[in-house]
Amino acid sequence: STTYTNLPPGSYRFMVRGSNNELIWGDIEQITVIIQSPWYETTAFRAGMAVLVLLFAGGAFTYKTYEQRKLNKRLQRMVNERTEELSQTNNALHQSLEVSQMQKENITFLMQELNHRVKNNIQLITSLIDIQSFEIEDEDIQDKLRILQSRVFTVSKIHDLLNVRQEGNSESTAVFIGNLTSDLIAFSGQEISFSSDLENVALPSNKLSYLGLVLNELSTNSIKHAFTTEQTDKTIRVNLYKKGD
């Protein structure tokens, strides 16, 4: 007997020759031996495994692509929904801004119309007082009418100042005092000089109205009582200083 191990797969020819005790050799006999490969090393198995790997890889890629498409669709739907919400919100804000702008324009128009009518009414009152003073010969009544007319004039100046502030422009307190005093002096018709030392003090509109009325009384009384008939160097001086806070 004979044993062979670790033979690679293939076809083998096994030749045998025997002899007797007299050393006479016989003819050579041969046997063909075929060693087949194990199933896991066959070409078919390897080809099948390759096909399976390709199918698995293709399936995995297809599944991943499918899941990615689902995710993209879901994200796209969320983006579209959010975009629609933002668009609706933007449209609502735009409409709200348009309504606010229209309301603002209407309010501005009404305020301008109101200011115009107030100014016209003040001018009408001043004209009526002026006409009435021409028809009255009593000096005391004429003086009272002139005082009333100066007060109405002061109210008109205050109204003009407040109107300027409402329109977004600014006029300093010092300029207001100087202009009002100069106008009152010119309104009196007398030759009176005006000088001032005014610090620019910021005042709210309601306080400025009181200041204008007080300044009217002081200026009117000064014009009426501060000078003699023979006096030629007539001067009214107004000083304004800020004291403390």
mmCIF file with all atom_site columns, N, CA and C in Angstrom, residues 122-123 125-131 133-134 142-157 178-192 194 216 219-221 223-224 236:
data_model
loop_
_atom_site.group_PDB
_atom_site.id
_atom_site.type_symbol
_atom_site.label_atom_id
_atom_site.label_alt_id
_atom_site.label_comp_id
_atom_site.label_asym_id
_atom_site.label_entity_id
_atom_site.label_seq_id
_atom_site.pdbx_PDB_ins_code
_atom_site.Cartn_x
_atom_site.Cartn_y
_atom_site.Cartn_z
_atom_site.occupancy
_atom_site.B_iso_or_equiv
_atom_site.pdbx_formal_charge
_atom_site.auth_seq_id
_atom_site.auth_comp_id
_atom_site.auth_asym_id
_atom_site.auth_atom_id
_atom_site.pdbx_PDB_model_num
ATOM 1   N N  . ILE A 1 122 ? -57.505 131.232 15.017 1.00 0.00 ? 122 ILE A N  1
ATOM 2   C CA . ILE A 1 122 ? -56.774 132.215 15.831 1.00 0.00 ? 122 ILE A CA 1
ATOM 3   C C  . ILE A 1 122 ? -56.631 133.535 15.076 1.00 0.00 ? 122 ILE A C  1
ATOM 4   N N  . GLN A 1 123 ? -56.299 133.431 13.792 1.00 0.00 ? 123 GLN A N  1
ATOM 5   C CA . GLN A 1 123 ? -56.202 134.650 12.985 1.00 0.00 ? 123 GLN A CA 1
ATOM 6   C C  . GLN A 1 123 ? -57.545 135.370 12.879 1.00 0.00 ? 123 GLN A C  1
ATOM 7   N N  . ILE A 1 125 ? -59.921 135.291 15.181 1.00 0.00 ? 125 ILE A N  1
ATOM 8   C CA . ILE A 1 125 ? -60.160 135.945 16.483 1.00 0.00 ? 125 ILE A CA 1
ATOM 9   C C  . ILE A 1 125 ? -59.357 137.237 16.582 1.00 0.00 ? 125 ILE A C  1
ATOM 10  N N  . THR A 1 126 ? -58.084 137.179 16.132 1.00 0.00 ? 126 THR A N  1
ATOM 11  C CA . THR A 1 126 ? -57.250 138.389 16.178 1.00 0.00 ? 126 THR A CA 1
ATOM 12  C C  . THR A 1 126 ? -57.844 139.489 15.308 1.00 0.00 ? 126 THR A C  1
ATOM 13  N N  . SER A 1 127 ? -58.332 139.134 14.151 1.00 0.00 ? 127 SER A N  1
ATOM 14  C CA . SER A 1 127 ? -58.936 140.136 13.258 1.00 0.00 ? 127 SER A CA 1
ATOM 15  C C  . SER A 1 127 ? -60.210 140.713 13.861 1.00 0.00 ? 127 SER A C  1
ATOM 16  N N  . LEU A 1 128 ? -61.032 139.867 14.481 1.00 0.00 ? 128 LEU A N  1
ATOM 17  C CA . LEU A 1 128 ? -62.250 140.369 15.111 1.00 0.00 ? 128 LEU A CA 1
ATOM 18  C C  . LEU A 1 128 ? -61.940 141.316 16.259 1.00 0.00 ? 128 LEU A C  1
ATOM 19  N N  . ILE A 1 129 ? -60.907 140.986 17.046 1.00 0.00 ? 129 ILE A N  1
ATOM 20  C CA . ILE A 1 129 ? -60.522 141.883 18.144 1.00 0.00 ? 129 ILE A CA 1
ATOM 21  C C  . ILE A 1 129 ? -60.021 143.204 17.572 1.00 0.00 ? 129 ILE A C  1
ATOM 22  N N  . ASP A 1 130 ? -59.243 143.110 16.493 1.00 0.00 ? 130 ASP A N  1
ATOM 23  C CA . ASP A 1 130 ? -58.724 144.333 15.877 1.00 0.00 ? 130 ASP A CA 1
ATOM 24  C C  . ASP A 1 130 ? -59.862 145.204 15.353 1.00 0.00 ? 130 ASP A C  1
ATOM 25  N N  . ILE A 1 131 ? -60.833 144.576 14.690 1.00 0.00 ? 131 ILE A N  1
ATOM 26  C CA . ILE A 1 131 ? -61.981 145.340 14.178 1.00 0.00 ? 131 ILE A CA 1
ATOM 27  C C  . ILE A 1 131 ? -62.773 145.952 15.323 1.00 0.00 ? 131 ILE A C  1
ATOM 28  N N  . SER A 1 133 ? -61.675 146.832 18.229 1.00 0.00 ? 133 SER A N  1
ATOM 29  C CA . SER A 1 133 ? -60.936 147.935 18.865 1.00 0.00 ? 133 SER A CA 1
ATOM 30  C C  . SER A 1 133 ? -61.097 149.244 18.085 1.00 0.00 ? 133 SER A C  1
ATOM 31  N N  . PHE A 1 134 ? -61.294 149.152 16.768 1.00 0.00 ? 134 PHE A N  1
ATOM 32  C CA . PHE A 1 134 ? -61.496 150.353 15.965 1.00 0.00 ? 134 PHE A CA 1
ATOM 33  C C  . PHE A 1 134 ? -62.841 151.010 16.267 1.00 0.00 ? 134 PHE A C  1
ATOM 34  N N  . GLN A 1 142 ? -59.820 149.600 24.979 1.00 0.00 ? 142 GLN A N  1
ATOM 35  C CA . GLN A 1 142 ? -58.856 149.333 23.927 1.00 0.00 ? 142 GLN A CA 1
ATOM 36  C C  . GLN A 1 142 ? -57.585 148.674 24.465 1.00 0.00 ? 142 GLN A C  1
ATOM 37  N N  . ASP A 1 143 ? -57.156 149.133 25.653 1.00 0.00 ? 143 ASP A N  1
ATOM 38  C CA . ASP A 1 143 ? -55.979 148.497 26.268 1.00 0.00 ? 143 ASP A CA 1
ATOM 39  C C  . ASP A 1 143 ? -56.248 147.028 26.576 1.00 0.00 ? 143 ASP A C  1
ATOM 40  N N  . LYS A 1 144 ? -57.432 146.782 27.105 1.00 0.00 ? 144 LYS A N  1
ATOM 41  C CA . LYS A 1 144 ? -57.770 145.387 27.420 1.00 0.00 ? 144 LYS A CA 1
ATOM 42  C C  . LYS A 1 144 ? -57.846 144.532 26.149 1.00 0.00 ? 144 LYS A C  1
ATOM 43  N N  . LEU A 1 145 ? -58.391 145.151 25.085 1.00 0.00 ? 145 LEU A N  1
ATOM 44  C CA . LEU A 1 145 ? -58.451 144.408 23.826 1.00 0.00 ? 145 LEU A CA 1
ATOM 45  C C  . LEU A 1 145 ? -57.046 144.133 23.272 1.00 0.00 ? 145 LEU A C  1
ATOM 46  N N  . ARG A 1 146 ? -56.129 145.120 23.412 1.00 0.00 ? 146 ARG A N  1
ATOM 47  C CA . ARG A 1 146 ? -54.762 144.903 22.951 1.00 0.00 ? 146 ARG A CA 1
ATOM 48  C C  . ARG A 1 146 ? -54.080 143.809 23.773 1.00 0.00 ? 146 ARG A C  1
ATOM 49  N N  . ILE A 1 147 ? -54.343 143.814 25.092 1.00 0.00 ? 147 ILE A N  1
ATOM 50  C CA . ILE A 1 147 ? -53.779 142.744 25.932 1.00 0.00 ? 147 ILE A CA 1
ATOM 51  C C  . ILE A 1 147 ? -54.327 141.387 25.506 1.00 0.00 ? 147 ILE A C  1
ATOM 52  N N  . LEU A 1 148 ? -55.651 141.355 25.264 1.00 0.00 ? 148 LEU A N  1
ATOM 53  C CA . LEU A 1 148 ? -56.261 140.104 24.801 1.00 0.00 ? 148 LEU A CA 1
ATOM 54  C C  . LEU A 1 148 ? -55.680 139.682 23.457 1.00 0.00 ? 148 LEU A C  1
ATOM 55  N N  . GLN A 1 149 ? -55.476 140.674 22.582 1.00 0.00 ? 149 GLN A N  1
ATOM 56  C CA . GLN A 1 149 ? -54.938 140.357 21.269 1.00 0.00 ? 149 GLN A CA 1
ATOM 57  C C  . GLN A 1 149 ? -53.501 139.824 21.370 1.00 0.00 ? 149 GLN A C  1
ATOM 58  N N  . SER A 1 150 ? -52.714 140.393 22.291 1.00 0.00 ? 150 SER A N  1
ATOM 59  C CA . SER A 1 150 ? -51.346 139.899 22.472 1.00 0.00 ? 150 SER A CA 1
ATOM 60  C C  . SER A 1 150 ? -51.344 138.476 23.024 1.00 0.00 ? 150 SER A C  1
ATOM 61  N N  . ARG A 1 151 ? -52.292 138.167 23.901 1.00 0.00 ? 151 ARG A N  1
ATOM 62  C CA . ARG A 1 151 ? -52.382 136.801 24.433 1.00 0.00 ? 151 ARG A CA 1
ATOM 63  C C  . ARG A 1 151 ? -52.769 135.810 23.331 1.00 0.00 ? 151 ARG A C  1
ATOM 64  N N  . VAL A 1 152 ? -53.719 136.228 22.507 1.00 0.00 ? 152 VAL A N  1
ATOM 65  C CA . VAL A 1 152 ? -54.084 135.362 21.380 1.00 0.00 ? 152 VAL A CA 1
ATOM 66  C C  . VAL A 1 152 ? -52.899 135.182 20.443 1.00 0.00 ? 152 VAL A C  1
ATOM 67  N N  . PHE A 1 153 ? -52.149 136.280 20.239 1.00 0.00 ? 153 PHE A N  1
ATOM 68  C CA . PHE A 1 153 ? -50.957 136.195 19.398 1.00 0.00 ? 153 PHE A CA 1
ATOM 69  C C  . PHE A 1 153 ? -49.938 135.219 19.994 1.00 0.00 ? 153 PHE A C  1
ATOM 70  N N  . THR A 1 154 ? -49.784 135.270 21.322 1.00 0.00 ? 154 THR A N  1
ATOM 71  C CA . THR A 1 154 ? -48.853 134.346 21.982 1.00 0.00 ? 154 THR A CA 1
ATOM 72  C C  . THR A 1 154 ? -49.316 132.903 21.828 1.00 0.00 ? 154 THR A C  1
ATOM 73  N N  . VAL A 1 155 ? -50.607 132.674 21.987 1.00 0.00 ? 155 VAL A N  1
ATOM 74  C CA . VAL A 1 155 ? -51.141 131.323 21.785 1.00 0.00 ? 155 VAL A CA 1
ATOM 75  C C  . VAL A 1 155 ? -50.867 130.844 20.366 1.00 0.00 ? 155 VAL A C  1
ATOM 76  N N  . SER A 1 156 ? -50.987 131.771 19.397 1.00 0.00 ? 156 SER A N  1
ATOM 77  C CA . SER A 1 156 ? -50.714 131.412 18.006 1.00 0.00 ? 156 SER A CA 1
ATOM 78  C C  . SER A 1 156 ? -49.251 131.025 17.816 1.00 0.00 ? 156 SER A C  1
ATOM 79  N N  . LYS A 1 157 ? -48.337 131.757 18.444 1.00 0.00 ? 157 LYS A N  1
ATOM 80  C CA . LYS A 1 157 ? -46.919 131.430 18.337 1.00 0.00 ? 157 LYS A CA 1
ATOM 81  C C  . LYS A 1 157 ? -46.619 130.076 18.991 1.00 0.00 ? 157 LYS A C  1
ATOM 82  N N  . GLY A 1 178 ? -36.670 134.265 22.207 1.00 0.00 ? 178 GLY A N  1
ATOM 83  C CA . GLY A 1 178 ? -36.227 135.451 21.468 1.00 0.00 ? 178 GLY A CA 1
ATOM 84  C C  . GLY A 1 178 ? -37.222 135.878 20.415 1.00 0.00 ? 178 GLY A C  1
ATOM 85  N N  . ASN A 1 179 ? -37.719 134.917 19.651 1.00 0.00 ? 179 ASN A N  1
ATOM 86  C CA . ASN A 1 179 ? -38.675 135.261 18.591 1.00 0.00 ? 179 ASN A CA 1
ATOM 87  C C  . ASN A 1 179 ? -39.978 135.805 19.158 1.00 0.00 ? 179 ASN A C  1
ATOM 88  N N  . LEU A 1 180 ? -40.493 135.150 20.231 1.00 0.00 ? 180 LEU A N  1
ATOM 89  C CA . LEU A 1 180 ? -41.759 135.603 20.812 1.00 0.00 ? 180 LEU A CA 1
ATOM 90  C C  . LEU A 1 180 ? -41.641 137.011 21.384 1.00 0.00 ? 180 LEU A C  1
ATOM 91  N N  . THR A 1 181 ? -40.565 137.295 22.104 1.00 0.00 ? 181 THR A N  1
ATOM 92  C CA . THR A 1 181 ? -40.395 138.633 22.687 1.00 0.00 ? 181 THR A CA 1
ATOM 93  C C  . THR A 1 181 ? -40.244 139.684 21.590 1.00 0.00 ? 181 THR A C  1
ATOM 94  N N  . SER A 1 182 ? -39.462 139.352 20.558 1.00 0.00 ? 182 SER A N  1
ATOM 95  C CA . SER A 1 182 ? -39.303 140.315 19.450 1.00 0.00 ? 182 SER A CA 1
ATOM 96  C C  . SER A 1 182 ? -40.625 140.573 18.748 1.00 0.00 ? 182 SER A C  1
ATOM 97  N N  . ASP A 1 183 ? -41.420 139.528 18.551 1.00 0.00 ? 183 ASP A N  1
ATOM 98  C CA . ASP A 1 183 ? -42.721 139.704 17.891 1.00 0.00 ? 183 ASP A CA 1
ATOM 99  C C  . ASP A 1 183 ? -43.677 140.522 18.752 1.00 0.00 ? 183 ASP A C  1
ATOM 100 N N  . LEU A 1 184 ? -43.653 140.324 20.068 1.00 0.00 ? 184 LEU A N  1
ATOM 101 C CA . LEU A 1 184 ? -44.524 141.114 20.958 1.00 0.00 ? 184 LEU A CA 1
ATOM 102 C C  . LEU A 1 184 ? -44.137 142.591 20.948 1.00 0.00 ? 184 LEU A C  1
ATOM 103 N N  . ILE A 1 185 ? -42.832 142.850 20.898 1.00 0.00 ? 185 ILE A N  1
ATOM 104 C CA . ILE A 1 185 ? -42.379 144.240 20.829 1.00 0.00 ? 185 ILE A CA 1
ATOM 105 C C  . ILE A 1 185 ? -42.809 144.865 19.500 1.00 0.00 ? 185 ILE A C  1
ATOM 106 N N  . ALA A 1 186 ? -42.624 144.111 18.412 1.00 0.00 ? 186 ALA A N  1
ATOM 107 C CA . ALA A 1 186 ? -43.057 144.626 17.108 1.00 0.00 ? 186 ALA A CA 1
ATOM 108 C C  . ALA A 1 186 ? -44.571 144.795 17.056 1.00 0.00 ? 186 ALA A C  1
ATOM 109 N N  . PHE A 1 187 ? -45.301 143.904 17.722 1.00 0.00 ? 187 PHE A N  1
ATOM 110 C CA . PHE A 1 187 ? -46.757 143.976 17.755 1.00 0.00 ? 187 PHE A CA 1
ATOM 111 C C  . PHE A 1 187 ? -47.245 145.218 18.491 1.00 0.00 ? 187 PHE A C  1
ATOM 112 N N  . SER A 1 188 ? -46.452 145.689 19.475 1.00 0.00 ? 188 SER A N  1
ATOM 113 C CA . SER A 1 188 ? -46.866 146.871 20.250 1.00 0.00 ? 188 SER A CA 1
ATOM 114 C C  . SER A 1 188 ? -46.742 148.157 19.437 1.00 0.00 ? 188 SER A C  1
ATOM 115 N N  . GLY A 1 189 ? -45.889 148.162 18.395 1.00 0.00 ? 189 GLY A N  1
ATOM 116 C CA . GLY A 1 189 ? -45.720 149.362 17.568 1.00 0.00 ? 189 GLY A CA 1
ATOM 117 C C  . GLY A 1 189 ? -44.793 150.384 18.169 1.00 0.00 ? 189 GLY A C  1
ATOM 118 N N  . GLN A 1 190 ? -44.105 150.075 19.276 1.00 0.00 ? 190 GLN A N  1
ATOM 119 C CA . GLN A 1 190 ? -43.213 151.025 19.917 1.00 0.00 ? 190 GLN A CA 1
ATOM 120 C C  . GLN A 1 190 ? -41.768 150.759 19.517 1.00 0.00 ? 190 GLN A C  1
ATOM 121 N N  . GLU A 1 191 ? -40.941 151.815 19.634 1.00 0.00 ? 191 GLU A N  1
ATOM 122 C CA . GLU A 1 191 ? -39.507 151.711 19.338 1.00 0.00 ? 191 GLU A CA 1
ATOM 123 C C  . GLU A 1 191 ? -38.802 151.208 20.592 1.00 0.00 ? 191 GLU A C  1
ATOM 124 N N  . ILE A 1 192 ? -38.696 149.907 20.712 1.00 0.00 ? 192 ILE A N  1
ATOM 125 C CA . ILE A 1 192 ? -38.071 149.287 21.890 1.00 0.00 ? 192 ILE A CA 1
ATOM 126 C C  . ILE A 1 192 ? -37.033 148.284 21.401 1.00 0.00 ? 192 ILE A C  1
ATOM 127 N N  . PHE A 1 194 ? -34.332 145.135 21.930 1.00 0.00 ? 194 PHE A N  1
ATOM 128 C CA . PHE A 1 194 ? -34.412 143.839 22.618 1.00 0.00 ? 194 PHE A CA 1
ATOM 129 C C  . PHE A 1 194 ? -33.026 143.210 22.671 1.00 0.00 ? 194 PHE A C  1
ATOM 130 N N  . ASN A 1 216 ? -45.415 136.298 27.783 1.00 0.00 ? 216 ASN A N  1
ATOM 131 C CA . ASN A 1 216 ? -46.334 137.286 27.203 1.00 0.00 ? 216 ASN A CA 1
ATOM 132 C C  . ASN A 1 216 ? -46.749 138.326 28.240 1.00 0.00 ? 216 ASN A C  1
ATOM 133 N N  . SER A 1 219 ? -43.682 140.553 29.094 1.00 0.00 ? 219 SER A N  1
ATOM 134 C CA . SER A 1 219 ? -43.335 141.463 28.005 1.00 0.00 ? 219 SER A CA 1
ATOM 135 C C  . SER A 1 219 ? -44.395 142.554 27.838 1.00 0.00 ? 219 SER A C  1
ATOM 136 N N  . THR A 1 220 ? -45.667 142.130 27.911 1.00 0.00 ? 220 THR A N  1
ATOM 137 C CA . THR A 1 220 ? -46.754 143.112 27.752 1.00 0.00 ? 220 THR A CA 1
ATOM 138 C C  . THR A 1 220 ? -46.720 144.157 28.868 1.00 0.00 ? 220 THR A C  1
ATOM 139 N N  . ASN A 1 221 ? -46.537 143.713 30.103 1.00 0.00 ? 221 ASN A N  1
ATOM 140 C CA . ASN A 1 221 ? -46.470 144.659 31.228 1.00 0.00 ? 221 ASN A CA 1
ATOM 141 C C  . ASN A 1 221 ? -45.247 145.561 31.125 1.00 0.00 ? 221 ASN A C  1
ATOM 142 N N  . ILE A 1 223 ? -43.733 146.479 28.311 1.00 0.00 ? 223 ILE A N  1
ATOM 143 C CA . ILE A 1 223 ? -43.990 147.443 27.239 1.00 0.00 ? 223 ILE A CA 1
ATOM 144 C C  . ILE A 1 223 ? -44.936 148.553 27.716 1.00 0.00 ? 223 ILE A C  1
ATOM 145 N N  . LYS A 1 224 ? -45.883 148.170 28.529 1.00 0.00 ? 224 LYS A N  1
ATOM 146 C CA . LYS A 1 224 ? -46.912 149.124 28.937 1.00 0.00 ? 224 LYS A CA 1
ATOM 147 C C  . LYS A 1 224 ? -46.471 150.004 30.100 1.00 0.00 ? 224 LYS A C  1
ATOM 148 N N  . ILE A 1 236 ? -35.730 146.110 26.354 1.00 0.00 ? 236 ILE A N  1
ATOM 149 C CA . ILE A 1 236 ? -36.214 144.975 27.142 1.00 0.00 ? 236 ILE A CA 1
ATOM 150 C C  . ILE A 1 236 ? -35.162 143.863 27.033 1.00 0.00 ? 236 ILE A C  1
#
